[in-house]
Coordinates of C-alpha atoms and ligand atoms in Angstrom, one line a residue:
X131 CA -0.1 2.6 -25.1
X132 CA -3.2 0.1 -24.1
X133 CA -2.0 -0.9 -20.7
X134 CA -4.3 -3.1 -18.7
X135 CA -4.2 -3.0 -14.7
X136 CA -4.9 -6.2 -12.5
X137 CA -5.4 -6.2 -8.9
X138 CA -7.3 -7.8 -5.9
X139 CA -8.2 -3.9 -4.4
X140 CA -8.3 -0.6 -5.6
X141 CA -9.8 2.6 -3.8
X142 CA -12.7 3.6 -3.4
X143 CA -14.3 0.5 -4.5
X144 CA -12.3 -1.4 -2.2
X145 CA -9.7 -1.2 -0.3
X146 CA -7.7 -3.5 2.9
X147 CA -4.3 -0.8 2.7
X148 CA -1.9 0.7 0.8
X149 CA -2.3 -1.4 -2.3
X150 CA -5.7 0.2 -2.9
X151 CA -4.4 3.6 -2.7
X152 CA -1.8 2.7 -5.6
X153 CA -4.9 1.1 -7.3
X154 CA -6.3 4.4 -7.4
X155 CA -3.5 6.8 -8.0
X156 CA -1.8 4.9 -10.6
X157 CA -4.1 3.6 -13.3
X158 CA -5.4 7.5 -12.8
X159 CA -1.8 8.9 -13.4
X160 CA -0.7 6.8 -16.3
X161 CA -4.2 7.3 -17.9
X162 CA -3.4 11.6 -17.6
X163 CA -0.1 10.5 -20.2
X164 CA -1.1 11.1 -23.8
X165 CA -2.2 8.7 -25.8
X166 CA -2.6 5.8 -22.8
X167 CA -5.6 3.7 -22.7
X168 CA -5.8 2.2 -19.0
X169 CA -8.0 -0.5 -17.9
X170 CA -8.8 -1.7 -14.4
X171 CA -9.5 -5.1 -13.0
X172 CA -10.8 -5.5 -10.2
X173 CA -12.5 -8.3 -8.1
X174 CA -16.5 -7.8 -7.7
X175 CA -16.6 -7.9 -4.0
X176 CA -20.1 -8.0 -2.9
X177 CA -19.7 -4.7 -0.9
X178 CA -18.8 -3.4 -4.4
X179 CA -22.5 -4.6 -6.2
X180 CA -24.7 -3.9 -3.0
X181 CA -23.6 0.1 -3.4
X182 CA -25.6 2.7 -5.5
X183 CA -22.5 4.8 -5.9
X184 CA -20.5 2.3 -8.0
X185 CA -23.2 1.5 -11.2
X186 CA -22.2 -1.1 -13.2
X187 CA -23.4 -2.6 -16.6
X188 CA -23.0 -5.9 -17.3
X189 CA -20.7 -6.1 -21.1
X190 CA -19.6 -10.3 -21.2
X191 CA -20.4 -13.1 -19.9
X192 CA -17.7 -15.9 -19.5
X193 CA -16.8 -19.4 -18.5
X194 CA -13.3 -19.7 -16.9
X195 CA -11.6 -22.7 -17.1
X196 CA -10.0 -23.9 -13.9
X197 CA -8.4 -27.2 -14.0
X198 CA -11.2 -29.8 -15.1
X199 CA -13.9 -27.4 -13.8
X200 CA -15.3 -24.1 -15.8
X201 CA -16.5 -21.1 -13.9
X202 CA -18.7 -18.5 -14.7
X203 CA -17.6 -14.7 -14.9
X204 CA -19.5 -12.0 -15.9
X205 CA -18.1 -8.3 -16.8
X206 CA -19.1 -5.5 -15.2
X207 CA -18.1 -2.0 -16.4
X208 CA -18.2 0.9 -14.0
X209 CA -20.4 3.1 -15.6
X210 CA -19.5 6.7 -13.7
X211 CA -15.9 6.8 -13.8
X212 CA -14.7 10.0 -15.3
X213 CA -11.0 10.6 -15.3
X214 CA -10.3 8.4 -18.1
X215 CA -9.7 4.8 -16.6
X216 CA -12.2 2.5 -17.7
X217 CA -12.8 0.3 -14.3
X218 CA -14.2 -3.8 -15.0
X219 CA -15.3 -6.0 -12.1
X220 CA -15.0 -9.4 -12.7
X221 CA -18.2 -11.1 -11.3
X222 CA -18.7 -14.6 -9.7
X223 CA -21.0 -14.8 -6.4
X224 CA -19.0 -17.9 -5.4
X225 CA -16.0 -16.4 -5.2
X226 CA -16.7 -12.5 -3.8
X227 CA -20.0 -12.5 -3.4
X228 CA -21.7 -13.0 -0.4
X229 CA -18.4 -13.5 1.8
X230 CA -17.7 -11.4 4.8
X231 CA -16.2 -7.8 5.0
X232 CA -12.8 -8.3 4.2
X233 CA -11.2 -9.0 1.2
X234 CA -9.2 -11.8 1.9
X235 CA -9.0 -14.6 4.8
X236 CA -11.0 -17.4 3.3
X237 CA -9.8 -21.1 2.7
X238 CA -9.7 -21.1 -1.1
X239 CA -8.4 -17.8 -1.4
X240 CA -5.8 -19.7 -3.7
X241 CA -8.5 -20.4 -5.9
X242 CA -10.6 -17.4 -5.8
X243 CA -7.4 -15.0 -6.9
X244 CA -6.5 -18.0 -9.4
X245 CA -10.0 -18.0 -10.7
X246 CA -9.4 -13.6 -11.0
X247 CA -6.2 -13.7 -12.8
X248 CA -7.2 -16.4 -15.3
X249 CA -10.5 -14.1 -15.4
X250 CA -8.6 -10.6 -16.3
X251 CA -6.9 -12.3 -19.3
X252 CA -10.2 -14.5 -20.9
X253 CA -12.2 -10.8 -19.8
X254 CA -9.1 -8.8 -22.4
X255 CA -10.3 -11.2 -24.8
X256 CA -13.7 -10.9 -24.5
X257 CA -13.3 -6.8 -24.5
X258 CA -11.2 -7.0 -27.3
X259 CA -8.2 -5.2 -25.6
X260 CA -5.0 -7.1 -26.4
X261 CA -3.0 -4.4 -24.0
X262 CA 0.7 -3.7 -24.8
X263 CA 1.0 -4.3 -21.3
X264 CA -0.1 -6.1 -18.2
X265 CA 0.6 -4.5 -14.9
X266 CA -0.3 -7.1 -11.6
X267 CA 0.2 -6.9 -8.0
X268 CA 0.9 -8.9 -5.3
X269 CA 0.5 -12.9 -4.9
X270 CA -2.8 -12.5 -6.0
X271 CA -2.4 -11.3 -9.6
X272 CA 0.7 -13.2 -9.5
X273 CA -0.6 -15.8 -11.4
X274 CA -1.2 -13.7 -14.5
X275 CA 2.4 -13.7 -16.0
X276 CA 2.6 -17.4 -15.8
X277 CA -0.5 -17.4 -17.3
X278 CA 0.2 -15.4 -20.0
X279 CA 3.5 -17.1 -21.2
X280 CA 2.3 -21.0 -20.5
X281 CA -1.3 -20.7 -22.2
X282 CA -2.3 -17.1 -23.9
X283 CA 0.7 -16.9 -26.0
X284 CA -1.8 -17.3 -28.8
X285 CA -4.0 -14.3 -27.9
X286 CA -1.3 -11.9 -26.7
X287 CA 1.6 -12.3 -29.2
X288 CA 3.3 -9.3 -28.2
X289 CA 2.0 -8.0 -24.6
X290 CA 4.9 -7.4 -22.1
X291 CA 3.7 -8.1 -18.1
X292 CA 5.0 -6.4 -15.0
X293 CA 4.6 -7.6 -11.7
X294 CA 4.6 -5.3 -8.9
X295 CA 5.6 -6.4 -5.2
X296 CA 3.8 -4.6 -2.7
X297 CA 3.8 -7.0 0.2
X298 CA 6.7 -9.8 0.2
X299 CA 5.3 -11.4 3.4
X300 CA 2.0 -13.0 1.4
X301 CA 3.2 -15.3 -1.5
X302 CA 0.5 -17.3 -2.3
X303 CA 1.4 -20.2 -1.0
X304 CA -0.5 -23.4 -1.8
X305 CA -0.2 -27.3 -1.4
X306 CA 1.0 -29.2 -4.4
X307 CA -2.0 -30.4 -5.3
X308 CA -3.4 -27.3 -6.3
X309 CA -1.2 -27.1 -9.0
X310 CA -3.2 -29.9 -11.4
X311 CA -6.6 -29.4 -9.4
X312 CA -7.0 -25.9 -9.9
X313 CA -4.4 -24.1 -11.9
X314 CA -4.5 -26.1 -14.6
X315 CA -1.3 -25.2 -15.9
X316 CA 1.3 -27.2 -18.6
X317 CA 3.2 -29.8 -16.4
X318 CA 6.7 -27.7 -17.7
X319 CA 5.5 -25.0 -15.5
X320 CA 5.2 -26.9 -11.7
X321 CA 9.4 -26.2 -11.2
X322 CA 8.2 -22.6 -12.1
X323 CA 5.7 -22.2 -9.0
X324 CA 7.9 -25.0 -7.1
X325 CA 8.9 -23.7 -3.4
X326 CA 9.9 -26.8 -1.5
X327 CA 7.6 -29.0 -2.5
X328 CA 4.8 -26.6 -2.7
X329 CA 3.0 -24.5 -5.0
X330 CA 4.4 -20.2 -4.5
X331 CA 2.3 -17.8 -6.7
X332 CA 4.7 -15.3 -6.2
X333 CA 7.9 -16.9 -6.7
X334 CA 6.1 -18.2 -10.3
X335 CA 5.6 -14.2 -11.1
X336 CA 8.8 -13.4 -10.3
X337 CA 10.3 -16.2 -12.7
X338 CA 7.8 -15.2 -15.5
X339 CA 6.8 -11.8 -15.3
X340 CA 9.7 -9.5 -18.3
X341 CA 10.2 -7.0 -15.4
X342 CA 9.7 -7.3 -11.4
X343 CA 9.5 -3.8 -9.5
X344 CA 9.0 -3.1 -6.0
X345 CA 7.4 0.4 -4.5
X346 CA 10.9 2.3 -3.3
X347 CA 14.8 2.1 -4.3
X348 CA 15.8 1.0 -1.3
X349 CA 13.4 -1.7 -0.7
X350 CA 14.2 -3.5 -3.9
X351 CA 18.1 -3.9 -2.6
X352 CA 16.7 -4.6 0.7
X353 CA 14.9 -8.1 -0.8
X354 CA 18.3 -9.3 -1.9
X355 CA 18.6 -10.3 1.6
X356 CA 16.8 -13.0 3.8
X357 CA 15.6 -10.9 6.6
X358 CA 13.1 -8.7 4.0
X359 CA 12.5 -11.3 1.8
X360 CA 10.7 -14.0 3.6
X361 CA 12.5 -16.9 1.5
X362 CA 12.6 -15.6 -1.8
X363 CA 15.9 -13.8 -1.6
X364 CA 17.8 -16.3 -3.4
X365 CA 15.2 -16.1 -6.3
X366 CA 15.0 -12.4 -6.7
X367 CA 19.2 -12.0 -6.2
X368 CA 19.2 -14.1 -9.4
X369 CA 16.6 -12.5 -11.7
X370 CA 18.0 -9.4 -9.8
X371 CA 18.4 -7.7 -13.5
X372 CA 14.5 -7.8 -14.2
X373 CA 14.1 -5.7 -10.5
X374 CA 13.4 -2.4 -10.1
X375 CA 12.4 -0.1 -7.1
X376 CA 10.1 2.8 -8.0
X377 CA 9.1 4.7 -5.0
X378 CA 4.8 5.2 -4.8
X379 CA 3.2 8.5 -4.7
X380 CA 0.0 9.9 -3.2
X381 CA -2.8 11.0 -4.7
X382 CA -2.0 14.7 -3.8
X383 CA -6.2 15.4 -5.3
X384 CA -7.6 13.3 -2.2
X385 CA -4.6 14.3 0.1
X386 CA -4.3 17.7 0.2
X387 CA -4.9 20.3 3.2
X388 CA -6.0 23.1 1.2
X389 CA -9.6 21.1 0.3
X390 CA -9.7 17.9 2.6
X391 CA -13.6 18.1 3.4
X392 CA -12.8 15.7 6.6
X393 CA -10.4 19.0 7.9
X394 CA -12.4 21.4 10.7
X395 CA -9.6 23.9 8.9
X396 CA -7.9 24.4 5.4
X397 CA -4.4 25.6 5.0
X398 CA -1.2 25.7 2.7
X399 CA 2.3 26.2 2.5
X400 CA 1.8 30.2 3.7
X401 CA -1.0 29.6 6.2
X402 CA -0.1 26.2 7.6
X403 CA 0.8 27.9 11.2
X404 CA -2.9 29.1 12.2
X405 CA -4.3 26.5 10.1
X406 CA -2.8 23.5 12.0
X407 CA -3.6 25.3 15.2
X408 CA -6.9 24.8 14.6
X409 CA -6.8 21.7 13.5
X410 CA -4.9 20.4 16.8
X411 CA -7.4 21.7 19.0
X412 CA -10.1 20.4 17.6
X413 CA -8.0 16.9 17.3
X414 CA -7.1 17.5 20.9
X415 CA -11.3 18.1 21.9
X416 CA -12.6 15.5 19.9
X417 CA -10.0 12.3 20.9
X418 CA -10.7 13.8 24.9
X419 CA -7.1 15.3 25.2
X420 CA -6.6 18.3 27.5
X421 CA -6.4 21.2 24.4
X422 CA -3.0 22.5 24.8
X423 CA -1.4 24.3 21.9
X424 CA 2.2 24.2 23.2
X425 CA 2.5 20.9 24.1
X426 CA 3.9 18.1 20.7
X427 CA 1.1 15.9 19.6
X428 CA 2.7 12.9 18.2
X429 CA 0.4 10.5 15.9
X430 CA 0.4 7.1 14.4
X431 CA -2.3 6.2 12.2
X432 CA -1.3 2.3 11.4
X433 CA -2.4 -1.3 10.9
X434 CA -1.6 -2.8 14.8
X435 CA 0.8 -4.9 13.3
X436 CA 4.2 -6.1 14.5
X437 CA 6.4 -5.1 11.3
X438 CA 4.6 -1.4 11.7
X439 CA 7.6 -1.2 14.6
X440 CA 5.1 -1.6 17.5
X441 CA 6.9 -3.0 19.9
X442 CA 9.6 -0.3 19.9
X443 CA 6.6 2.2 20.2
X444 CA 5.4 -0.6 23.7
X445 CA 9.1 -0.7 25.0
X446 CA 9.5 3.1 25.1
X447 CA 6.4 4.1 25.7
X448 CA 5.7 4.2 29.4
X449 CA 9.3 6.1 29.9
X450 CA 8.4 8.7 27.1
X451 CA 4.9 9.8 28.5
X452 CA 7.0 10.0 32.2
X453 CA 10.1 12.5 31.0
X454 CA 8.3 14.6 28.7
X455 CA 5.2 17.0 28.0
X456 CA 3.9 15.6 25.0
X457 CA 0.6 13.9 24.0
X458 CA 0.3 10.7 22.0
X459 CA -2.8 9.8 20.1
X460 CA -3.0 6.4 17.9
X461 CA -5.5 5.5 16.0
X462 CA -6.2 1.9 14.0
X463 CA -6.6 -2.0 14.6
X464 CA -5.0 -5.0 14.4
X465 CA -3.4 -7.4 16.6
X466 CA -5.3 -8.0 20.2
X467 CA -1.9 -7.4 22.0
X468 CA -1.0 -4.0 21.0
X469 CA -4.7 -3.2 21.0
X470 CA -4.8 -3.9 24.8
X471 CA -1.6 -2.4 25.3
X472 CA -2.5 1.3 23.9
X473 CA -6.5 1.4 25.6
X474 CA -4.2 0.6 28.9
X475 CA -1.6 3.3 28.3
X476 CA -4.5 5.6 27.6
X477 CA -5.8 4.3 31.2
X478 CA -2.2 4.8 32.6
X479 CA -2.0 8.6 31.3
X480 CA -5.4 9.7 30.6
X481 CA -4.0 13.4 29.9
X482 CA -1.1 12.1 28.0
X483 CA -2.5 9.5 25.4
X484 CA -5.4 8.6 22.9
X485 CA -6.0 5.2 21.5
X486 CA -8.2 5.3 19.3
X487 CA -8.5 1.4 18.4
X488 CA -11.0 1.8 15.1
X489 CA -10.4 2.4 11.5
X490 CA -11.8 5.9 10.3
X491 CA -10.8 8.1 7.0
X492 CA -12.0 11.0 8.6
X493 CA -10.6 10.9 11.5
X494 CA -7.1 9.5 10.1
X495 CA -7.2 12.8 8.1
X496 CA -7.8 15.2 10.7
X497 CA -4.6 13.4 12.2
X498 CA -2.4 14.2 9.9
X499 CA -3.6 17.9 10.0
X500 CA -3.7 18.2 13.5
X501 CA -0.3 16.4 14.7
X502 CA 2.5 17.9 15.5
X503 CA 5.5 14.9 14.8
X504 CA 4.4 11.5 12.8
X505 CA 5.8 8.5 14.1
X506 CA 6.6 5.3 12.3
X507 CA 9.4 3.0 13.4
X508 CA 8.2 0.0 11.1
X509 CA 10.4 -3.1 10.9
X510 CA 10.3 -3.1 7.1
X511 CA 8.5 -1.0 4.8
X512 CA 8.0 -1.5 1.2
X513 CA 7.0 2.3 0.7
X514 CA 4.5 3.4 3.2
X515 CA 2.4 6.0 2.4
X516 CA 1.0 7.7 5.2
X517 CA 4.9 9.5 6.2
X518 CA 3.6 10.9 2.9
X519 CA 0.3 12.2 3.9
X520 CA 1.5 13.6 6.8
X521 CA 4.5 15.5 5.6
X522 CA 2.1 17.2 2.9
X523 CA -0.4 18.0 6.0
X524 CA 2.7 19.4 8.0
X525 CA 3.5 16.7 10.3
X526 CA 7.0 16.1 10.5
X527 CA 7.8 12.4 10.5
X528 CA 9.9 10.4 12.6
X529 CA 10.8 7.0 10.9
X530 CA 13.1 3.9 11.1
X531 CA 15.3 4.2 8.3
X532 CA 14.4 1.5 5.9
X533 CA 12.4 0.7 2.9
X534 CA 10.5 3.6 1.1
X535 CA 10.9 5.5 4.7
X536 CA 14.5 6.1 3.9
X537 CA 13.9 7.0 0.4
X538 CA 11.0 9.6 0.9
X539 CA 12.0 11.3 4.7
X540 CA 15.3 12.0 4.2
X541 CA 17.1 12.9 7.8
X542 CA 16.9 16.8 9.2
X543 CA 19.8 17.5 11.6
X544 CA 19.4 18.4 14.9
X545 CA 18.2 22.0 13.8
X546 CA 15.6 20.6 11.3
X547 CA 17.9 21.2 8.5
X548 CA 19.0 19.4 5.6
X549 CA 16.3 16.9 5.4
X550 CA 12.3 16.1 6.0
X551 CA 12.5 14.2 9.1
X552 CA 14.2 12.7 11.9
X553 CA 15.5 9.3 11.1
X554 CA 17.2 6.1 13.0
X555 CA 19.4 3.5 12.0
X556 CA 19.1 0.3 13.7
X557 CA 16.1 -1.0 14.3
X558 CA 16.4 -0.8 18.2
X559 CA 14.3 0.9 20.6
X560 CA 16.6 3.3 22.2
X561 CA 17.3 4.5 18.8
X562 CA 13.7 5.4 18.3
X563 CA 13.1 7.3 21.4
X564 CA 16.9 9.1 20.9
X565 CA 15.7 9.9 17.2
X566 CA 12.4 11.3 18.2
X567 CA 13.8 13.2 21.5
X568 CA 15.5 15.0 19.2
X569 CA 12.8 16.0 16.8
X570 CA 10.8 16.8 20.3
X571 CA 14.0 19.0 21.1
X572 CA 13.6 21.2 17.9
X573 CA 9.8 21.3 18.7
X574 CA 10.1 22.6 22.3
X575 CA 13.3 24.8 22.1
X576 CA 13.5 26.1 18.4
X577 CA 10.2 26.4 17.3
X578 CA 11.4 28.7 13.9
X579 CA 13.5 25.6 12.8
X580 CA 10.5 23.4 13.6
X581 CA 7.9 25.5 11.3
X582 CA 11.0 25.7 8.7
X583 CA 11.3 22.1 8.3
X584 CA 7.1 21.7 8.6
X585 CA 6.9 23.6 5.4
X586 CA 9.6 21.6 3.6
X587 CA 7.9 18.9 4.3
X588 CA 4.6 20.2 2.8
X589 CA 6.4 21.5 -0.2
X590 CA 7.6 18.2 -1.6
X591 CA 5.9 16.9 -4.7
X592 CA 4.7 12.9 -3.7
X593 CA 2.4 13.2 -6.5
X594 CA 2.0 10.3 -8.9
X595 CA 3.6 12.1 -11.6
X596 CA 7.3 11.1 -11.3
X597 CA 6.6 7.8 -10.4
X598 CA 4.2 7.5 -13.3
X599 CA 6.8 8.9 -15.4
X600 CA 8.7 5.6 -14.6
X601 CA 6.5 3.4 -15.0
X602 CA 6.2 4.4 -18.5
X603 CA 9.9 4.1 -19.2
X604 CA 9.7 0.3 -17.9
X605 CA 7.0 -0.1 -20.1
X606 CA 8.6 1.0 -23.4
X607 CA 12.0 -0.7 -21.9
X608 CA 9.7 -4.1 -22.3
X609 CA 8.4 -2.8 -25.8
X610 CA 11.4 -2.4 -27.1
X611 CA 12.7 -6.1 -26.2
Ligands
GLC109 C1 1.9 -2.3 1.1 C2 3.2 -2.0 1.8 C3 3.4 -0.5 1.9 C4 3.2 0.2 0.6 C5 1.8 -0.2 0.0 C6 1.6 0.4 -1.4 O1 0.9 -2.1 1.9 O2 3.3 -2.6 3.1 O3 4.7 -0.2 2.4 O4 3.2 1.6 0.7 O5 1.8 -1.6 -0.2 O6 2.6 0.0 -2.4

């Protein structure tokens, strides 16, 4: 199957969260399927063309028609990629060149992702590769679908497109006007990418695209209902029969304990006990927390942000680090309020809590080895992929039960058994802490169960492979229409 991938991040050329670990894993996975010929699209972000690790030739040179205007776009193949996936960057310096570090924020980000998805269908052309099928992501690939069905008809007689949701809360909204100016689309389609009056990306995918999936089970019955779907309940409950929920993997190559070169110590399923021991002390020395073996390290590695279940984490905090012997280290960065609260909770309990307000791979990995209990009370959560990542390093989660949480940390009872984790309901503060007593509980007073349920965890497959698997079923489903 010729299957072409389109998205606005993909690791390790670049990458804001979890959508460029998918990026990654997934093209990588279905390209490991006989007889699959997988292309990647990506944005050529000008962090991308300044580094000598990522040489690219250039192979086309375009003009992109956007409304009345046309745009240049040149092709760049990535020449070192080796596992089968042939990577393309689509160039313009207007649009991701020369901008700053991140990979989104700007004014016309409307038009630069409009200008990329018209881009990935003129670059097919250009290339020749008229895929069976289109896989995009997020609002801003969203446009490709309506793309595809109002104007490239001609070119692509029989390609199917799937549209991935990864992150409801960014749509691609866009004033009205931008619907002649830039998008240039068939007047038939404005009801299409009509929200109220104004132009929605997402909500045009969603009406376009032959199937819609989302990245767990439970997640894709959660966005029937207003409070996950940030207004686009309504439309997803009635294309609900083009929806499906198929929960992410990890790519168990880059995550895995046994080889991790960021790890002070390597260890499996049989040697997890010493080699986590290790780990934790020198976790312990280098975040400047008192090295105590015995004592429950509980992590968070996360974007500050409120839906990450933050301010459950704030409202228990202070009461959690009083009643019990246990250390807390966080590490990432975000929003200036829970910033300031964890470098003063650190001030509060110096021998108690780490905030480690940064962003650092290494040091994210050499969490997940070193913790003891993973914490991650988000609001909502689409998958989440990091409850992953620690489970295979031996960190036994603690999660609200919601989204791809629920589907992949299913609960332990109060002896660690029958599950992968320790889970809570309602999203509700006293929950959390009563959830994640108990897991401390187990920890402190049954420290057999604890190691049982720490190699359960590390012994669940969250490679790519099953996931892949279905991806691939969707895809012939669409074939065979
Ligand atoms: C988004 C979601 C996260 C998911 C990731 C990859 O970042 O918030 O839950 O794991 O995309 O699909």
């Amino acid at each position: 199957m010729r299957i072409a991938v389109c998205a606005s991040e993909g690791a390790p050329y670049c990458k804001s969260g979890g959508l460029g670990d998918v990026m990654e894993a997934l093209p990588a996975a279905l390209s490991r399927i006989e007889g699959n010929e997988v292309i990647l699209f990506l944005p050529y972000y000008s962090k991308v063309k300044r580094s000598s690790a990522y040489p690219c030739e250039k192979v086309a040179e375009l003009r992109v028609r956007l409304g009345w205007r046309q745009q240049y776009a040149g092709i760049m193949r990535l020449t070192n990629r080796s596992d089968g996936v042939s990577v393309y960057f689509i160039d313009n310096e207007y649009y991701f060149g020369g901008r700053g570090a991140s990979l989104y924020g700007d004014l016309d980000d409307g038009e630069r992702f409009a200008f990329f998805s018209r881009a990935c269908l003129d670059a097919m052309i250009a290339l020749s590769f008229i895929p069976d099928v289109i896989q995009c992501n997020d609002w801003q690939t969203a446009l490709i679908p309506t793309y595809l069905k109002a104007m490239y008809r001609g070119a692509f007689p029989q390609t199917r497109c799937m549209y991935t949701i990864h992150n409801i809360e960014y749509q691609g909204w866009a004033h009205a006007d931008f619907f002649d100016e830039v998008l240039g689309l068939p007047w038939e389609y404005r009801g299409t990418l009509d929200m109220g009056g104004a132009v929605n990306m997402m909500k045009g995918a969603i009406e376009t695209a032959d199937l819609v999936t989302t990245v767990s089970e439970t997640y894709a019955r959660e966005l029937m209902y207003p409070y996950y779907a940030h207004g686009l309940d309504g439309i997803l409950a009635g294309y609900s029969w083009k929806l499906t929920g198929i929960t992410n993997g990890i790519d168990t190559g880059v995550f895995n304990p046994e080889t991790d070169p960021a790890l002070p110590a390597h260890f499996n399923c049989e040697s997890f006990v010493e080699g986590k021991a290790a780990c934790k002390a020198a976790l312990q020395e280098e975040v400047g927390l008192p090295v105590k073996p015995d004592v429950p390290l509980m992590v968070m590695v996360t974007r500050l942000a409120g839906h990450k279940g933050l301010d459950l984490l704030c409202y228990i905090a202070r009461r959690l680090l009083w009643e019990e012997d246990a250390q807390l280290l966080i590490l990432g960065t975000g929003e200036a309020q829970y910033e300031h609260f964890f470098r003063d909770l650190q001030n509060q309990f110096p021998e108690k809590c780490a905030a480690k307000i940064t962003f650092n791979l290494g040091l994210a990995a050499r969490i997940y080895a070193g913790g003891d209990i993973y914490l991650m009370p988000s609001k909502s959560e689409p998958c989440g992929l990091s409850q992953m990542n620690a489970m295979r390093y031996g960190t036994v989660p603690v999660v609200h039960a919601t989204g791809g949480l629920k589907d992949t940390v299913p609960p332990a009872d109060e002896n660690g058994e029958g599950g992968l984790g320790f889970t809570f309901q309602s999203y509700n503060a006293d929950d959390f802490l009563a959830s994640l007593k108990r897991c401390l509980n187990l920890y402190n007073h049954n420290p057999e169960g604890f190691r049982a349920l720490q190699r359960r965890d590390m012994e669940q497959d969250f490679s790519w492979n099953v996931p892949a698997g279905r991806y691939m079923e969707l895809f012939r489903n669409m074939l065979s229409w």
